[in-house]
Amino acid sequence: RAEARDLAALKEQLEQERTARLQLVEKLEARDKELAAQATEIRELVAAARPPPPGSQHRRANGDHREYYKTILTEGQFFIKHSSKKMAKAHNRFFWVSHDLTTLSWRKGGDYEHTDSAQLASFDAVTPGPGGAKTLKRGLVDAEEVCFTLKRFSGEALTLQLEIGAMERGNAADHRRARDDWLGAFRFAVDYAKSVASLGGGGGGGGGGR
């Protein structure tokens, strides 16, 4: 009986040690995932803050905007996404356009599981500045210089009010230049997507509010 008790105690001790090891492994795996997500977000922030691709100023100066626009649209950028809702908070989101230049997607940095999107052909206009008085009242600094808005005039009322993030800002001239680059890029993308949709290749609504 004593041997049986000793054996039972040993088995219980081994089971406790096994459980503790499994819990430690789970904690380490969770930490690895957290560190990987942080590393991904840091890489994206660094990429978002890098200067324009080499030769982009030359291409713009020579009227070759399309390739430059395609490059920055498909590589993506962090923007501050504002809401037209009175009490809603602004959020930092990573935006990018599909390689066929028809779909705009956005997500939190490092969050690859939850993505919102909208068909570019569904937007009616891309305008400089914030989308309305509510945004201006939120206290955006240099709102006219660093914001642009993708608007819908009918149908599903999704309007995206985007602000050039602080990391992408330099002096006042840089603010306006960066905003104008993205304003031109999204106007190009919306026009292109509408031309594709008119030929039966895409379009429609979509979108979310994250």
CSV table of C-alpha atoms in Angstrom, one decimal:
chain,number,residue,atom,x,y,z
A,1,ARG,CA,0.0,0.0,0.0
A,2,ALA,CA,2.9,2.4,0.8
A,3,GLU,CA,4.4,1.7,-2.6
A,4,ALA,CA,1.0,2.4,-4.2
A,5,ARG,CA,0.7,5.7,-2.4
A,6,ASP,CA,4.2,6.7,-3.4
A,7,LEU,CA,3.5,5.8,-7.0
A,8,ALA,CA,0.3,7.8,-7.0
A,9,ALA,CA,2.1,10.8,-5.5
A,10,LEU,CA,4.8,10.5,-8.1
A,11,LYS,CA,2.3,10.3,-10.9
A,12,GLU,CA,0.5,13.4,-9.5
A,13,GLN,CA,3.8,15.3,-9.2
A,14,LEU,CA,4.7,14.4,-12.8
A,15,GLU,CA,1.3,15.5,-14.0
A,16,GLN,CA,1.6,18.8,-12.2
A,17,GLU,CA,5.1,19.3,-13.8
A,18,ARG,CA,3.7,18.4,-17.2
A,19,THR,CA,0.8,20.9,-16.8
A,20,ALA,CA,3.2,23.6,-15.7
A,21,ARG,CA,5.5,23.0,-18.7
A,22,LEU,CA,2.5,23.1,-21.1
A,23,GLN,CA,1.3,26.4,-19.5
A,24,LEU,CA,4.8,27.8,-19.9
A,25,VAL,CA,4.9,26.8,-23.6
A,26,GLU,CA,1.5,28.4,-24.2
A,27,LYS,CA,2.8,31.7,-22.6
A,28,LEU,CA,6.0,31.6,-24.7
A,29,GLU,CA,4.0,31.0,-27.9
A,30,ALA,CA,1.6,33.8,-27.0
A,31,ARG,CA,4.6,36.1,-26.3
A,32,ASP,CA,6.2,35.1,-29.7
A,33,LYS,CA,3.0,36.0,-31.5
A,34,GLU,CA,2.8,39.4,-29.7
A,35,LEU,CA,6.4,40.1,-30.5
A,36,ALA,CA,5.9,39.1,-34.2
A,37,ALA,CA,2.9,41.4,-34.4
A,38,GLN,CA,4.8,44.3,-32.9
A,39,ALA,CA,7.8,43.7,-35.3
A,40,THR,CA,5.4,43.7,-38.2
A,41,GLU,CA,3.8,47.0,-37.1
A,42,ILE,CA,7.3,48.6,-36.6
A,43,ARG,CA,8.4,47.5,-40.1
A,44,GLU,CA,5.2,48.9,-41.6
A,45,LEU,CA,5.7,52.2,-39.7
A,46,VAL,CA,9.2,52.4,-40.9
A,47,ALA,CA,8.1,51.7,-44.5
A,48,ALA,CA,5.4,54.3,-44.2
A,49,ALA,CA,7.9,56.9,-43.1
A,50,ARG,CA,10.4,56.3,-45.9
A,51,PRO,CA,10.9,58.9,-48.6
A,52,PRO,CA,9.2,58.6,-52.0
A,53,PRO,CA,10.7,56.0,-54.4
A,54,PRO,CA,13.9,57.1,-56.2
A,55,GLY,CA,13.1,59.1,-59.3
A,56,SER,CA,9.5,59.8,-58.3
A,57,GLN,CA,10.1,63.6,-58.4
A,58,HIS,CA,11.6,63.2,-61.9
A,59,ARG,CA,8.6,61.1,-63.0
A,60,ARG,CA,6.2,63.7,-61.7
A,61,ALA,CA,8.1,66.5,-63.3
A,62,ASN,CA,7.9,64.7,-66.6
A,63,GLY,CA,4.2,64.0,-66.3
A,64,ASP,CA,4.7,60.3,-65.7
A,65,HIS,CA,2.4,60.1,-62.7
A,66,ARG,CA,0.7,56.8,-63.3
A,67,GLU,CA,3.5,54.5,-62.4
A,68,TYR,CA,4.4,56.5,-59.3
A,69,TYR,CA,0.7,56.5,-58.2
A,70,LYS,CA,0.5,52.7,-58.8
A,71,THR,CA,3.6,52.2,-56.6
A,72,ILE,CA,2.5,54.2,-53.6
A,73,LEU,CA,-1.1,52.9,-53.8
A,74,THR,CA,-0.2,49.2,-53.9
A,75,GLU,CA,2.6,49.6,-51.3
A,76,GLY,CA,0.2,51.3,-48.9
A,77,GLN,CA,0.5,54.0,-46.2
A,78,PHE,CA,-0.7,54.7,-42.7
A,79,PHE,CA,-3.3,57.4,-42.5
A,80,ILE,CA,-5.3,58.8,-39.6
A,81,LYS,CA,-8.9,57.8,-40.4
A,82,HIS,CA,-11.5,60.3,-39.1
A,83,SER,CA,-15.2,59.7,-38.7
A,84,SER,CA,-18.0,62.0,-39.5
A,85,LYS,CA,-19.8,60.8,-36.4
A,86,LYS,CA,-19.6,63.6,-33.7
A,87,MET,CA,-18.2,61.5,-30.8
A,88,ALA,CA,-16.2,59.0,-32.8
A,89,LYS,CA,-12.4,58.9,-32.3
A,90,ALA,CA,-9.8,59.0,-35.1
A,91,HIS,CA,-7.8,55.9,-35.7
A,92,ASN,CA,-4.4,55.1,-37.3
A,93,ARG,CA,-5.0,52.6,-40.1
A,94,PHE,CA,-2.9,51.1,-42.9
A,95,PHE,CA,-4.5,51.6,-46.3
A,96,TRP,CA,-3.5,50.0,-49.6
A,97,VAL,CA,-5.0,49.4,-53.0
A,98,SER,CA,-5.2,46.0,-54.8
A,99,HIS,CA,-2.8,45.4,-57.7
A,100,ASP,CA,-5.7,45.7,-60.2
A,101,LEU,CA,-6.4,49.2,-58.7
A,102,THR,CA,-10.1,48.4,-58.0
A,103,THR,CA,-10.3,47.7,-54.3
A,104,LEU,CA,-9.2,49.9,-51.3
A,105,SER,CA,-8.5,48.0,-48.1
A,106,TRP,CA,-7.5,49.1,-44.6
A,107,ARG,CA,-6.7,47.5,-41.2
A,108,LYS,CA,-5.0,48.1,-37.9
A,109,GLY,CA,-1.3,47.8,-38.0
A,110,GLY,CA,-0.2,44.2,-37.7
A,111,ASP,CA,-3.8,42.9,-37.7
A,112,TYR,CA,-4.1,40.7,-40.8
A,113,GLU,CA,-7.3,38.9,-39.7
A,114,HIS,CA,-9.6,41.9,-39.7
A,115,THR,CA,-9.7,44.0,-42.9
A,116,ASP,CA,-12.2,46.4,-44.2
A,117,SER,CA,-12.5,47.3,-47.9
A,118,ALA,CA,-14.4,49.3,-50.4
A,119,GLN,CA,-14.6,49.2,-54.2
A,120,LEU,CA,-12.9,52.4,-55.5
A,121,ALA,CA,-15.5,52.6,-58.3
A,122,SER,CA,-18.2,53.3,-55.7
A,123,PHE,CA,-16.7,56.6,-54.7
A,124,ASP,CA,-17.9,59.7,-56.6
A,125,ALA,CA,-15.1,62.2,-55.8
A,126,VAL,CA,-11.8,62.7,-54.1
A,127,THR,CA,-11.5,66.2,-52.6
A,128,PRO,CA,-8.8,68.1,-50.7
A,129,GLY,CA,-9.4,69.0,-47.1
A,130,PRO,CA,-11.6,67.3,-44.5
A,131,GLY,CA,-15.0,66.0,-45.3
A,132,GLY,CA,-17.1,68.6,-43.4
A,133,ALA,CA,-17.6,70.9,-40.5
A,134,LYS,CA,-17.7,68.1,-38.0
A,135,THR,CA,-14.1,67.2,-38.8
A,136,LEU,CA,-12.9,70.7,-38.6
A,137,LYS,CA,-14.5,71.1,-35.2
A,138,ARG,CA,-12.5,68.1,-34.0
A,139,GLY,CA,-9.4,70.4,-34.0
A,140,LEU,CA,-7.3,68.9,-36.8
A,141,VAL,CA,-4.1,70.9,-37.2
A,142,ASP,CA,-3.7,72.3,-40.7
A,143,ALA,CA,-6.7,70.3,-41.8
A,144,GLU,CA,-6.9,71.8,-45.3
A,145,GLU,CA,-3.2,71.0,-45.8
A,146,VAL,CA,-3.0,67.4,-44.6
A,147,CYS,CA,-6.4,65.9,-45.3
A,148,PHE,CA,-8.3,64.5,-48.2
A,149,THR,CA,-11.7,62.9,-48.5
A,150,LEU,CA,-13.1,60.0,-50.6
A,151,LYS,CA,-16.8,60.8,-51.0
A,152,ARG,CA,-20.0,59.1,-52.0
A,153,PHE,CA,-23.0,61.3,-53.0
A,154,SER,CA,-25.6,58.5,-53.1
A,155,GLY,CA,-26.1,54.9,-52.1
A,156,GLU,CA,-24.2,53.5,-49.2
A,157,ALA,CA,-23.0,56.6,-47.3
A,158,LEU,CA,-19.3,55.6,-46.7
A,159,THR,CA,-17.1,58.7,-46.8
A,160,LEU,CA,-13.4,58.3,-45.9
A,161,GLN,CA,-11.7,61.3,-44.3
A,162,LEU,CA,-8.0,60.7,-44.2
A,163,GLU,CA,-5.2,62.7,-42.7
A,164,ILE,CA,-1.5,62.4,-43.5
A,165,GLY,CA,0.0,61.0,-40.3
A,166,ALA,CA,2.5,62.8,-38.2
A,167,MET,CA,5.4,60.5,-39.2
A,168,GLU,CA,4.8,61.5,-42.9
A,169,ARG,CA,4.8,65.2,-42.1
A,170,GLY,CA,7.8,67.5,-42.5
A,171,ASN,CA,7.6,71.2,-43.0
A,172,ALA,CA,4.5,73.0,-44.3
A,173,ALA,CA,5.5,72.4,-47.9
A,174,ASP,CA,6.0,68.7,-47.2
A,175,HIS,CA,2.5,68.5,-45.7
A,176,ARG,CA,0.9,69.9,-48.8
A,177,ARG,CA,3.1,67.9,-51.2
A,178,ALA,CA,2.4,64.6,-49.5
A,179,ARG,CA,-1.3,65.3,-49.4
A,180,ASP,CA,-1.3,66.3,-53.0
A,181,ASP,CA,0.5,63.1,-54.0
A,182,TRP,CA,-2.1,61.0,-52.3
A,183,LEU,CA,-4.9,63.1,-53.6
A,184,GLY,CA,-3.7,62.7,-57.1
A,185,ALA,CA,-3.1,59.0,-56.6
A,186,PHE,CA,-6.6,58.3,-55.3
A,187,ARG,CA,-8.2,60.4,-58.0
A,188,PHE,CA,-6.3,58.4,-60.6
A,189,ALA,CA,-7.4,55.1,-58.9
A,190,VAL,CA,-11.0,56.0,-58.6
A,191,ASP,CA,-11.1,57.1,-62.3
A,192,TYR,CA,-9.4,53.9,-63.4
A,193,ALA,CA,-11.7,51.7,-61.3
A,194,LYS,CA,-14.8,53.5,-62.7
A,195,SER,CA,-13.5,52.8,-66.2
A,196,VAL,CA,-13.0,49.2,-65.4
A,197,ALA,CA,-16.5,49.0,-63.8
A,198,SER,CA,-18.1,50.6,-66.9
A,199,LEU,CA,-16.7,47.7,-68.9
A,200,GLY,CA,-18.2,45.2,-66.6
A,201,GLY,CA,-15.0,44.4,-64.7
A,202,GLY,CA,-15.9,45.5,-61.2
A,203,GLY,CA,-17.5,48.2,-59.0
A,204,GLY,CA,-20.1,48.0,-56.3
A,205,GLY,CA,-20.2,49.0,-52.7
A,206,GLY,CA,-18.6,47.5,-49.6
A,207,GLY,CA,-16.7,49.0,-46.7
A,208,GLY,CA,-16.8,49.1,-43.0
A,209,GLY,CA,-16.2,51.5,-40.1
A,210,ARG,CA,-13.2,50.1,-38.2
